[in-house]
mmCIF file of C-alpha atoms and ligand atoms in Angstrom:
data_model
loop_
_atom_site.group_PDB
_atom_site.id
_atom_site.type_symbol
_atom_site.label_atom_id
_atom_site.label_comp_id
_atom_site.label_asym_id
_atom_site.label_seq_id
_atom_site.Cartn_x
_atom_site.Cartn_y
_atom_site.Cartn_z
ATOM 1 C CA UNK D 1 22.625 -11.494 -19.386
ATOM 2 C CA UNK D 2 20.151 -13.687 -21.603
ATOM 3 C CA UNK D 3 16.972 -11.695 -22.183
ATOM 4 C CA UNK D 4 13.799 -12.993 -21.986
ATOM 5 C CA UNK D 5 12.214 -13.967 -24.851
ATOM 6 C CA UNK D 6 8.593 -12.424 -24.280
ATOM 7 C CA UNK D 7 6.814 -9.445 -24.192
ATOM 8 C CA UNK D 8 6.804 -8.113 -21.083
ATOM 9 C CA UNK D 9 3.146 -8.255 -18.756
ATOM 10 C CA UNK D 10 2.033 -5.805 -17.812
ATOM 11 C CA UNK D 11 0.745 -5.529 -14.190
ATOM 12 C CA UNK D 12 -2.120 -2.749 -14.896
ATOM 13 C CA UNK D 13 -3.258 -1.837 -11.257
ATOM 14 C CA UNK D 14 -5.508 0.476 -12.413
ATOM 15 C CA UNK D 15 -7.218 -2.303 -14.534
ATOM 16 C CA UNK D 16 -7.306 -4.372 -11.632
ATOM 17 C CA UNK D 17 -8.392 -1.666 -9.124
ATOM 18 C CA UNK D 18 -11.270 -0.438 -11.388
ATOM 19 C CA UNK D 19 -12.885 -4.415 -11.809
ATOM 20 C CA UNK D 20 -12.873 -4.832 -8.470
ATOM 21 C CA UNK D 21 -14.956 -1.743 -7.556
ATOM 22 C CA UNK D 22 -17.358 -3.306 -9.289
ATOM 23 C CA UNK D 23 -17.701 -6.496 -6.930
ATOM 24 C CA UNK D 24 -16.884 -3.813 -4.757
ATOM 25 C CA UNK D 25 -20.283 -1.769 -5.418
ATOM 26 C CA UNK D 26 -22.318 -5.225 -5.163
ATOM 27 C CA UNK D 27 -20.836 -5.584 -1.061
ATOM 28 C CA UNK D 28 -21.572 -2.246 -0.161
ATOM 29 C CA UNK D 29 -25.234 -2.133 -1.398
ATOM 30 C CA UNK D 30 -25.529 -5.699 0.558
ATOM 31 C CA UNK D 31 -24.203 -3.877 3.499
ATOM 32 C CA UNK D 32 -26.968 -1.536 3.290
ATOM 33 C CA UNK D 33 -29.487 -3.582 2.579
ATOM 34 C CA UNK D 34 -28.849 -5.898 5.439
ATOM 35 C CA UNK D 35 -28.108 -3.401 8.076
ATOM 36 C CA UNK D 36 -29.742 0.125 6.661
ATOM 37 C CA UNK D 37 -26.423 1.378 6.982
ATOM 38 C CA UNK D 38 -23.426 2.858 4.455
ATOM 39 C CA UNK D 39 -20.018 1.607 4.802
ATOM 40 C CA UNK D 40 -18.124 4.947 6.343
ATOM 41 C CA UNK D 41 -14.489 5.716 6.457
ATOM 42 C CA UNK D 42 -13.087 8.684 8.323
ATOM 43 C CA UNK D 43 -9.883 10.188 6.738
ATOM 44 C CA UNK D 44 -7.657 12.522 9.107
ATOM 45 C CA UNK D 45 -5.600 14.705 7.514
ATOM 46 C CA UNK D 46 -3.367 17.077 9.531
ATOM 47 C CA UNK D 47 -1.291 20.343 7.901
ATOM 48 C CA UNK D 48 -2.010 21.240 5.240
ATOM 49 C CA UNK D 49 0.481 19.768 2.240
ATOM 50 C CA UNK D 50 -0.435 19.554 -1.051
ATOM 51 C CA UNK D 51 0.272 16.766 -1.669
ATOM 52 C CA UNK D 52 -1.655 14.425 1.062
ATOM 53 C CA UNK D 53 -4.446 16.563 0.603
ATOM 54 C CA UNK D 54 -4.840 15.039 -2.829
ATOM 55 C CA UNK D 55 -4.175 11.326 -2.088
ATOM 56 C CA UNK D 56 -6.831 12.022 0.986
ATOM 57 C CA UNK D 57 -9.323 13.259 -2.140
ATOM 58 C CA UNK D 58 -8.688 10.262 -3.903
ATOM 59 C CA UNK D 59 -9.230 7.969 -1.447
ATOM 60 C CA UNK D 60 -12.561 10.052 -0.565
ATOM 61 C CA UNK D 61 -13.441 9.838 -3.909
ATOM 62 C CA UNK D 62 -12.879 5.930 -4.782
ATOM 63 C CA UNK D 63 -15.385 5.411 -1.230
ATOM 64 C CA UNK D 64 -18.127 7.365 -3.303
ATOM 65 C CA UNK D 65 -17.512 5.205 -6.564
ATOM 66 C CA UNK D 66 -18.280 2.684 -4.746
ATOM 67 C CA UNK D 67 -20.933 3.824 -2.618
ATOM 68 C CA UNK D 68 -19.411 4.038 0.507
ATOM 69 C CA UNK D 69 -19.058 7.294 2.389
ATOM 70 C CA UNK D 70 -16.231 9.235 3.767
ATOM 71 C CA UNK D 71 -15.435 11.823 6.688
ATOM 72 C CA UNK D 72 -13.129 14.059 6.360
ATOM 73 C CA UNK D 73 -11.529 15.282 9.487
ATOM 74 C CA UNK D 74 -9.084 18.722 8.213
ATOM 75 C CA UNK D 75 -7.296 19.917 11.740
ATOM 76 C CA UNK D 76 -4.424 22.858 11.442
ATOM 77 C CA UNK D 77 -0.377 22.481 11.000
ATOM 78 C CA UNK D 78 -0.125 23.131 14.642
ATOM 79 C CA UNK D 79 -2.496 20.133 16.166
ATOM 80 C CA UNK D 80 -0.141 18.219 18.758
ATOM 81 C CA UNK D 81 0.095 14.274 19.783
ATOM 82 C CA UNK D 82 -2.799 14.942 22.425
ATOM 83 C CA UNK D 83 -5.414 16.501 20.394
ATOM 84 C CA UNK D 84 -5.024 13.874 17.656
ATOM 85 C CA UNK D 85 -5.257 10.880 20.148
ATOM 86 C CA UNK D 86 -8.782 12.647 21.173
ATOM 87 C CA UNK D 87 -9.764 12.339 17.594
ATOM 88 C CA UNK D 88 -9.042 9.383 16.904
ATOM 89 C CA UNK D 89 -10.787 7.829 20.247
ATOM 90 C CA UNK D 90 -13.662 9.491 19.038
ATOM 91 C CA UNK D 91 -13.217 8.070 15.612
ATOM 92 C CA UNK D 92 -12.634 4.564 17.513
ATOM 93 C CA UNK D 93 -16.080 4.883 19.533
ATOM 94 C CA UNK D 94 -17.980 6.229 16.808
ATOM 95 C CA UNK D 95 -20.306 3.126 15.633
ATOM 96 C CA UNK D 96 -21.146 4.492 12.635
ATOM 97 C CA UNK D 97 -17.268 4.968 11.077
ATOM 98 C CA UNK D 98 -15.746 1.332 9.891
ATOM 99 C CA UNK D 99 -12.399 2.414 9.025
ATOM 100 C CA UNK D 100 -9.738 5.258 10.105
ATOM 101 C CA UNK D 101 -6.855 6.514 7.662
ATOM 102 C CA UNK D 102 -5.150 8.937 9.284
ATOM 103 C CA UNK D 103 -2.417 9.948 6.337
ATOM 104 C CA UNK D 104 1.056 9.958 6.509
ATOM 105 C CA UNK D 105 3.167 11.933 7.079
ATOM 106 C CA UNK D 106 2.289 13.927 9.872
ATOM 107 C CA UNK D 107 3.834 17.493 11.192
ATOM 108 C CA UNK D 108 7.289 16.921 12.892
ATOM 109 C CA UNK D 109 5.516 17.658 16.862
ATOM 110 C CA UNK D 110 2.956 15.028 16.700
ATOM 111 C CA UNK D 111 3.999 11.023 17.610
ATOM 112 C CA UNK D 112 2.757 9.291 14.567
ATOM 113 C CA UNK D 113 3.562 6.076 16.020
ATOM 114 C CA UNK D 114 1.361 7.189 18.921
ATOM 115 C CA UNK D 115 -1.423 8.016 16.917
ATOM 116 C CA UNK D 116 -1.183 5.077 14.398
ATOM 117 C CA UNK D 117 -1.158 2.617 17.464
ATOM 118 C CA UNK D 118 -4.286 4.513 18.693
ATOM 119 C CA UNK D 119 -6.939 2.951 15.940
ATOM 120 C CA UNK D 120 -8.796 0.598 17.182
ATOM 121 C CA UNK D 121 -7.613 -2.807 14.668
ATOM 122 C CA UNK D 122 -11.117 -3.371 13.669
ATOM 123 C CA UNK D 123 -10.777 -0.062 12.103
ATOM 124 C CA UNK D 124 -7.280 -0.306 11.119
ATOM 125 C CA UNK D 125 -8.443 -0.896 7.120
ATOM 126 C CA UNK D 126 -4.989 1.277 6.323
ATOM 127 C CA UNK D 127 -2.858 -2.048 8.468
ATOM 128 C CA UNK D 128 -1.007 0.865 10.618
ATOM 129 C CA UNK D 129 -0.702 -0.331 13.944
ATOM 130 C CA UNK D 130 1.935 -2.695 15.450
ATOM 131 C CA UNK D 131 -0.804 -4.908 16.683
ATOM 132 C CA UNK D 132 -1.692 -5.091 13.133
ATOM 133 C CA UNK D 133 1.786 -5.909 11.656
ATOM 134 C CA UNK D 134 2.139 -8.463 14.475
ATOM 135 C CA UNK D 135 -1.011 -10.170 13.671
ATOM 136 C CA UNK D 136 -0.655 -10.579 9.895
ATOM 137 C CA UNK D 137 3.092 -11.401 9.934
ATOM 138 C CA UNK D 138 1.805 -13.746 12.596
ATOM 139 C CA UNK D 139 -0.332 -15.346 9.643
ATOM 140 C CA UNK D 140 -3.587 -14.369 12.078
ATOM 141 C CA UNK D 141 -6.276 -11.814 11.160
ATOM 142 C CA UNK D 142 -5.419 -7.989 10.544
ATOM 143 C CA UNK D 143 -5.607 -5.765 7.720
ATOM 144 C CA UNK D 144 -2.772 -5.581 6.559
ATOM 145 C CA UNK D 145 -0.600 -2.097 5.508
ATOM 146 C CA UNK D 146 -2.361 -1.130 2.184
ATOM 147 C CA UNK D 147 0.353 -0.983 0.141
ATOM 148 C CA UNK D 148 2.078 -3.899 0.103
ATOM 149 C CA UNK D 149 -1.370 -6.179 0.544
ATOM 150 C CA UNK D 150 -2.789 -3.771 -3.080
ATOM 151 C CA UNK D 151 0.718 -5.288 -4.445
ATOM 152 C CA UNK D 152 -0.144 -9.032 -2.864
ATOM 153 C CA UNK D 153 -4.094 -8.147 -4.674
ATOM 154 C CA UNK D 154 -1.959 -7.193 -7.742
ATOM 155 C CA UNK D 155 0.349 -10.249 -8.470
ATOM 156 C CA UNK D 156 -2.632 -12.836 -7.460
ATOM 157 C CA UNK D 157 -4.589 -11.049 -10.003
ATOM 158 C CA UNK D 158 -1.897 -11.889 -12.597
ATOM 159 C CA UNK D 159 -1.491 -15.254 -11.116
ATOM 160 C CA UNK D 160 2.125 -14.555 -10.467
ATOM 161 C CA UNK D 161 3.592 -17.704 -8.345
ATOM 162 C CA UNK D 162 5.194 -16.733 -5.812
ATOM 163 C CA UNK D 163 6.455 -20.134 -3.610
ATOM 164 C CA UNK D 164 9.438 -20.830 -3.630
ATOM 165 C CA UNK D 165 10.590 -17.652 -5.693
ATOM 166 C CA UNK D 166 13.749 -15.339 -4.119
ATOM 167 C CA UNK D 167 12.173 -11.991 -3.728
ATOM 168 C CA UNK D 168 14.225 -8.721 -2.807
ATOM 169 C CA UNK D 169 12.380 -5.786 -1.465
ATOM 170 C CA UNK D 170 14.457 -2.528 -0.999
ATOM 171 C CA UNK D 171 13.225 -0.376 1.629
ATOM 172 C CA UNK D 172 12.594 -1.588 5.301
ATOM 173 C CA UNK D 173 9.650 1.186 5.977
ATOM 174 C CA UNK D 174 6.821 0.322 8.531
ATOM 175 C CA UNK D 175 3.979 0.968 5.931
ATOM 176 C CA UNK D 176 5.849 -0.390 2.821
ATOM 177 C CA UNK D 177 8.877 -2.527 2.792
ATOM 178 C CA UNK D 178 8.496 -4.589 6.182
ATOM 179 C CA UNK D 179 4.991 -5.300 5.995
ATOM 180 C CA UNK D 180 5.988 -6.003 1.821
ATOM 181 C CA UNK D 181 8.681 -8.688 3.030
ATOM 182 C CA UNK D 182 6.335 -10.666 5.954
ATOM 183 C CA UNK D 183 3.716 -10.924 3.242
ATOM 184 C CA UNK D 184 6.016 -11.958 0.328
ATOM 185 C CA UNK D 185 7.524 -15.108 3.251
ATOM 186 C CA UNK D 186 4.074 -15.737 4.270
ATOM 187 C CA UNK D 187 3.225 -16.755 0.535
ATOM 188 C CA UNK D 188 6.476 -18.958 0.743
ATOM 189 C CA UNK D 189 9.419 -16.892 -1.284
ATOM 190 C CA UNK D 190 12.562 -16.694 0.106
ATOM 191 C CA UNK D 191 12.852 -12.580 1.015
ATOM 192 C CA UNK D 192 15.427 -10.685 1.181
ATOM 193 C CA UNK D 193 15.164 -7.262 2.536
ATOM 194 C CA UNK D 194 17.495 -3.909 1.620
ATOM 195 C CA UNK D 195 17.683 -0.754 3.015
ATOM 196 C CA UNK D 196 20.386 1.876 3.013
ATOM 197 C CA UNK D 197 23.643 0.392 5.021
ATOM 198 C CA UNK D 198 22.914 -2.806 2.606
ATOM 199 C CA UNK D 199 26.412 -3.696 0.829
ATOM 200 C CA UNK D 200 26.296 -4.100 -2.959
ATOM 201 C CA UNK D 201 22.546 -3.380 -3.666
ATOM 202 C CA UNK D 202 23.759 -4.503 -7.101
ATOM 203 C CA UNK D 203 24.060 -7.944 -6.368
ATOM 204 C CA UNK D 204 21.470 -8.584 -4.524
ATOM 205 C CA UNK D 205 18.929 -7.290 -6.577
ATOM 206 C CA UNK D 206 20.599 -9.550 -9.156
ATOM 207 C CA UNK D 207 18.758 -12.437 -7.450
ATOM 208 C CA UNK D 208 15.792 -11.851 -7.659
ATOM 209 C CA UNK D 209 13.015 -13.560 -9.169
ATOM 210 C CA UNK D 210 11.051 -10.426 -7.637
ATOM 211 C CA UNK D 211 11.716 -7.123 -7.033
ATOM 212 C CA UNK D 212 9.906 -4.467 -5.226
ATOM 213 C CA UNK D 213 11.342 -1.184 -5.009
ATOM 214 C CA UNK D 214 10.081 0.887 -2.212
ATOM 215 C CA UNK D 215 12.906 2.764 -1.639
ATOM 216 C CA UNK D 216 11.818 6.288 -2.456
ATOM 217 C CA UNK D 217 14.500 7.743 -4.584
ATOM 218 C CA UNK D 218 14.464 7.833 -8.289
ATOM 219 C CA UNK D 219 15.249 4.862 -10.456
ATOM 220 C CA UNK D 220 17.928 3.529 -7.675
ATOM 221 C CA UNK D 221 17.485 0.381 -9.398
ATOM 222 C CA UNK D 222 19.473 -0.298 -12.435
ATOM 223 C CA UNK D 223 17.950 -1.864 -15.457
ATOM 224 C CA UNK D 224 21.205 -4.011 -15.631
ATOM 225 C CA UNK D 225 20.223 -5.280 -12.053
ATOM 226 C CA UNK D 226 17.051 -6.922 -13.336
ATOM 227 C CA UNK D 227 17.409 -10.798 -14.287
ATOM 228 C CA UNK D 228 15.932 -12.073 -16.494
ATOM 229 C CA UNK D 229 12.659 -12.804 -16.180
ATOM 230 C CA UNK D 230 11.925 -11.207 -12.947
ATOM 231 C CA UNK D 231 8.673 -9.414 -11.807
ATOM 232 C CA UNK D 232 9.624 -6.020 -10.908
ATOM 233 C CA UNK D 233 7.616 -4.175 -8.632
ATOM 234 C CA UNK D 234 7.655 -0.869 -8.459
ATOM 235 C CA UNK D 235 6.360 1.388 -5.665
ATOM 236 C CA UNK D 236 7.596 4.800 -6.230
ATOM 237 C CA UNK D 237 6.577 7.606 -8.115
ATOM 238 C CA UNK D 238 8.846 10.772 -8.672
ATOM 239 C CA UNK D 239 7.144 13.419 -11.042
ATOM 240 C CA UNK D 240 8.840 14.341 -13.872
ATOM 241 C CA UNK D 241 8.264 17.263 -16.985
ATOM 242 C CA UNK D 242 7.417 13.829 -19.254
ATOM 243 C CA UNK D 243 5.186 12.449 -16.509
ATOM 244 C CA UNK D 244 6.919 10.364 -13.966
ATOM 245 C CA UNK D 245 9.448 7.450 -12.959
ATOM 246 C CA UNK D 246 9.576 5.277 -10.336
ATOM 247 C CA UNK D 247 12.013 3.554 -7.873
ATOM 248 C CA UNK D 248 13.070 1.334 -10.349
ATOM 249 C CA UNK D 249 14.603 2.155 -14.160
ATOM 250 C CA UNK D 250 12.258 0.533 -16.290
ATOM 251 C CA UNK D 251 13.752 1.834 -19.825
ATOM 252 C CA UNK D 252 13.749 -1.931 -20.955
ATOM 253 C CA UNK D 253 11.820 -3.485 -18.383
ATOM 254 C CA UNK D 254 9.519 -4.566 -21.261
ATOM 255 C CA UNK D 255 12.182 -7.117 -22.624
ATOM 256 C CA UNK D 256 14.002 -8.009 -19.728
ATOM 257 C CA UNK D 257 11.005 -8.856 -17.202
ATOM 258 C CA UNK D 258 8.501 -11.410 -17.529
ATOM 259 C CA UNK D 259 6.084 -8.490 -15.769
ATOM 260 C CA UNK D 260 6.171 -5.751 -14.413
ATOM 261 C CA UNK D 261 3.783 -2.627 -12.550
ATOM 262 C CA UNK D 262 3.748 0.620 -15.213
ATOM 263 C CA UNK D 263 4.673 3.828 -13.270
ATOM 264 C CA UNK D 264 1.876 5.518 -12.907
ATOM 265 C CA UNK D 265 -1.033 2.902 -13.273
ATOM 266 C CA UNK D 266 0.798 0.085 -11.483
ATOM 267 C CA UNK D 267 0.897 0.213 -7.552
ATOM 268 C CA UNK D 268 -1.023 3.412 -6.961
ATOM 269 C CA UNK D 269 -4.340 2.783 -7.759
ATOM 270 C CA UNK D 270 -3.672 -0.709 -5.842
ATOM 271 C CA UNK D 271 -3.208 1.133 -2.420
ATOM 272 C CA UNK D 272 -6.506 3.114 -2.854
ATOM 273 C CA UNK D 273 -8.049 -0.058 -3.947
ATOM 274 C CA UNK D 274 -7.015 -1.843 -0.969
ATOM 275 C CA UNK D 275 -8.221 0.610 1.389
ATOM 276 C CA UNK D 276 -12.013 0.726 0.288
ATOM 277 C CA UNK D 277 -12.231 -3.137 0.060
ATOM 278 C CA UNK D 278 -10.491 -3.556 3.661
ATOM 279 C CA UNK D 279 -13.207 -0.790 5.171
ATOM 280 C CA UNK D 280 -15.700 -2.460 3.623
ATOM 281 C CA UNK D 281 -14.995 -5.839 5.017
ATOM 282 C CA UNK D 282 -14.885 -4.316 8.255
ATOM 283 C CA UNK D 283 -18.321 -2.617 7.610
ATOM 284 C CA UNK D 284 -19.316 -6.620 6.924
ATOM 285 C CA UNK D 285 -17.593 -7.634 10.048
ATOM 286 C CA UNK D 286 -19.548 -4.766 12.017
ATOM 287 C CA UNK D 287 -22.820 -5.874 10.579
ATOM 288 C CA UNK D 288 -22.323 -9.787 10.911
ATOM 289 C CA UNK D 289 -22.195 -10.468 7.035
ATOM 290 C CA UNK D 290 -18.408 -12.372 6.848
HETATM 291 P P1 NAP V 301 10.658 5.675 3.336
HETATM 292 O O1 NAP V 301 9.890 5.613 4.602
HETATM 293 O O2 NAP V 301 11.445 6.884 3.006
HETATM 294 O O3 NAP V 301 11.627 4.405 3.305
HETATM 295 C C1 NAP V 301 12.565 4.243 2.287
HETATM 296 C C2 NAP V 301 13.344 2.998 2.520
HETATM 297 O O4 NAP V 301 14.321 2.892 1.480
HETATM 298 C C3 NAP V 301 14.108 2.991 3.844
HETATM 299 O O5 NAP V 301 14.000 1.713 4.443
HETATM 300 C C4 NAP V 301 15.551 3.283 3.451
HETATM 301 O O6 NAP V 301 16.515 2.608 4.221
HETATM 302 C C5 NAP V 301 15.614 2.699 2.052
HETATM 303 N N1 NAP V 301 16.634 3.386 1.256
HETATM 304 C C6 NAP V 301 16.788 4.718 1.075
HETATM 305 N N2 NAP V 301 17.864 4.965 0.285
HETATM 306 C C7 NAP V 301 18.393 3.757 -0.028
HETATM 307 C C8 NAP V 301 19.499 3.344 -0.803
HETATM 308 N N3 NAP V 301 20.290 4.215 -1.428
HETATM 309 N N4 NAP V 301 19.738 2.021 -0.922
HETATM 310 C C9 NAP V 301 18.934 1.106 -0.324
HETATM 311 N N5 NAP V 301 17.858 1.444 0.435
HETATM 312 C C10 NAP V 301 17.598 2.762 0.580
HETATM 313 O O7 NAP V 301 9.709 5.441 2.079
HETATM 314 P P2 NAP V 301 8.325 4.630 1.943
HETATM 315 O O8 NAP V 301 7.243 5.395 2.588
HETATM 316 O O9 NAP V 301 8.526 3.199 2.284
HETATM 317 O O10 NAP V 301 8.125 4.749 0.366
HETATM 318 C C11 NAP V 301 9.008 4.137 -0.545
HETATM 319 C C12 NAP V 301 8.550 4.463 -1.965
HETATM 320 O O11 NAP V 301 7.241 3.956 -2.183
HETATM 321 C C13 NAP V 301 8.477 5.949 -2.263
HETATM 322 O O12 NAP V 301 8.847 6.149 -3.606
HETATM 323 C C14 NAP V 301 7.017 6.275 -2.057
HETATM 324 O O13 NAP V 301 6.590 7.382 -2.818
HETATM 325 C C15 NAP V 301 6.368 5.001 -2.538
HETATM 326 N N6 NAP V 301 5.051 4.754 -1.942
HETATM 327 C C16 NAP V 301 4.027 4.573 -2.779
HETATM 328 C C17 NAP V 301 2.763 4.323 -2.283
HETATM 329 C C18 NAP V 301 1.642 4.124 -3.218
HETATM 330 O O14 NAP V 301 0.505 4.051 -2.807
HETATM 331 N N7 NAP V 301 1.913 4.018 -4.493
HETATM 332 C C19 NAP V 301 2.555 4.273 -0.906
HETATM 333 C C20 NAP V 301 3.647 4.414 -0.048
HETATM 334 C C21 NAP V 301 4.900 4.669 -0.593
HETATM 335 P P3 NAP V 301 16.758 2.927 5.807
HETATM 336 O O15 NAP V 301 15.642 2.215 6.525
HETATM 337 O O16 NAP V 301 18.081 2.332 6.081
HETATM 338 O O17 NAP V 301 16.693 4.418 5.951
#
């Protein structure tokens, strides 16, 4: 395989993320000024794992960087489909909250599909709901799943063309991989998407002119897979004693790719990022300003 002659670039999401709370900041005071009131969005965490408690404090805590504010709604391991459909219809009729995250996963009893269907799409800033999906893979209005639309922020940031490219995504997930692929053939590449009964990952990933792993298992993809001069996306993030890796094996990412997200620092901060703009532009929407 030729390598590519450059220095990788780097794809610093949380670079990007941290400029555009900034412009960020600016909306929400507008908000306020026009309507008297703050931007709200109402997190729902259920159970009580580690590990979703702290992405819910992040995302809490990027709202107050920016000036918006955040509810948190904490309900026990036990909570079943019913009682979380009440909360969020309350959430849904409450004028004052913009946006509803309600974070995944949930305990094995409760419907999450149920629930996620349950926000109301003007407050679907997390792009959740199969109405949502519909609608943006549909090319109409709908906020779209927060990770994949912080990666679509991410490479327009970078200017990264995308029409025409060949793009593989690995991982078919509702909140990751699908939504990933409709808005990678929406901005014209060619997609291809992998998953687990996909023959010869190898070669496919070979392809592309864009990778995104969102696959969830630690550096699946080879560095031999990446061309030369591909972007490589990388969702994942598996802690290690040295830090952390990610889907992909970036050991020489730096000389092979023409750019590439660091793991952590790349996608991450993107998905948090993505959140807080999309509840603020539905606080706008609420208050007449877009
Ligand atoms: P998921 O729901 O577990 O989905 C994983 C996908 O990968 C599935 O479609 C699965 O295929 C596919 N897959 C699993 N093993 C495979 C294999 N050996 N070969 C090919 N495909 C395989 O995971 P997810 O929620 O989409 O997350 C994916 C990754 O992104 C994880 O590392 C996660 O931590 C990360 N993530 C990051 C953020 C962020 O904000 N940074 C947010 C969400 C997720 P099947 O459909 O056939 O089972």
């Amino acid at each position: 395989m030729t390598e590519y002659a450059k220095t990788a670039l780097i794809l610093d999401g949380k670079a990007t993320a941290k400029a555009s709370e900034k412009a960020l900041a600016k909306r929400v005071a507008a908000i306020k000024q026009k309507s008297g009131s703050t931007p709200i969005l109402a997190t729902i965490l259920v159970g009580d794992d580690p590990a979703s408690a702290t992405y819910v404090r992040m995302k809490g805590n990027a709202c107050q960087r920016i000036g918006m504010e955040s509810i948190r709604v904490a309900m026990s391991e036990d909570t079943t489909t019913e009682e979380l459909l009440a909360k969020i219809d309350e959430l849904n009729q409450n004028p004052d909250v913009h946006g509803i995250l309600l974070q995944h996963p949930v305990p094995d009893q409760i419907d999450e599909r149920a629930c996620f269907d349950r926000i109301a799409l003007a407050k679907d800033v997390d792009g959740v709901t199969c109405l949502g999906f519909g609608r943006m893979s549909m090319g109409e209005h709908a906020y779209g799943s927060a990770t994949p639309k912080g990666i679509m922020h991410l490479l327009a940031a970078y200017d990264v063309e995308l029409s025409g490219k060949h793009a593989v995504v690995v991982g078919r997930s509702a909140i990751l991989g699908k939504p990933m692929a409709m808005m990678l053939l929406n901005a014209n590449c060619t997609v291809t998407i992998c998953h687990s009964k996909t023959r010869d990952l190898a070669q496919h990933v070979m392809q592309a002119d864009i990778i995104v792993g969102a696959v969830g298992v630690p550096e699946l993809i080879k560095t031999s897979w990446i061309k030369s001069g591909a972007v490589v996306v990388d969702a994942g993030f598996h802690p290690t004693e040295s830090g952390g890796v990610g889907d992909v094996n970036l050991a020489r990412v730096d000389e092979l790719a023409r750019a590439y997200t660091p793991v952590p620092g790349g996608v991450g901060p993107m998905t948090i990022n993505t959140l807080i703009r999309q509840t603020v532009e539905a606080a706008e929407r609420a208050v007449g300003i877009s």
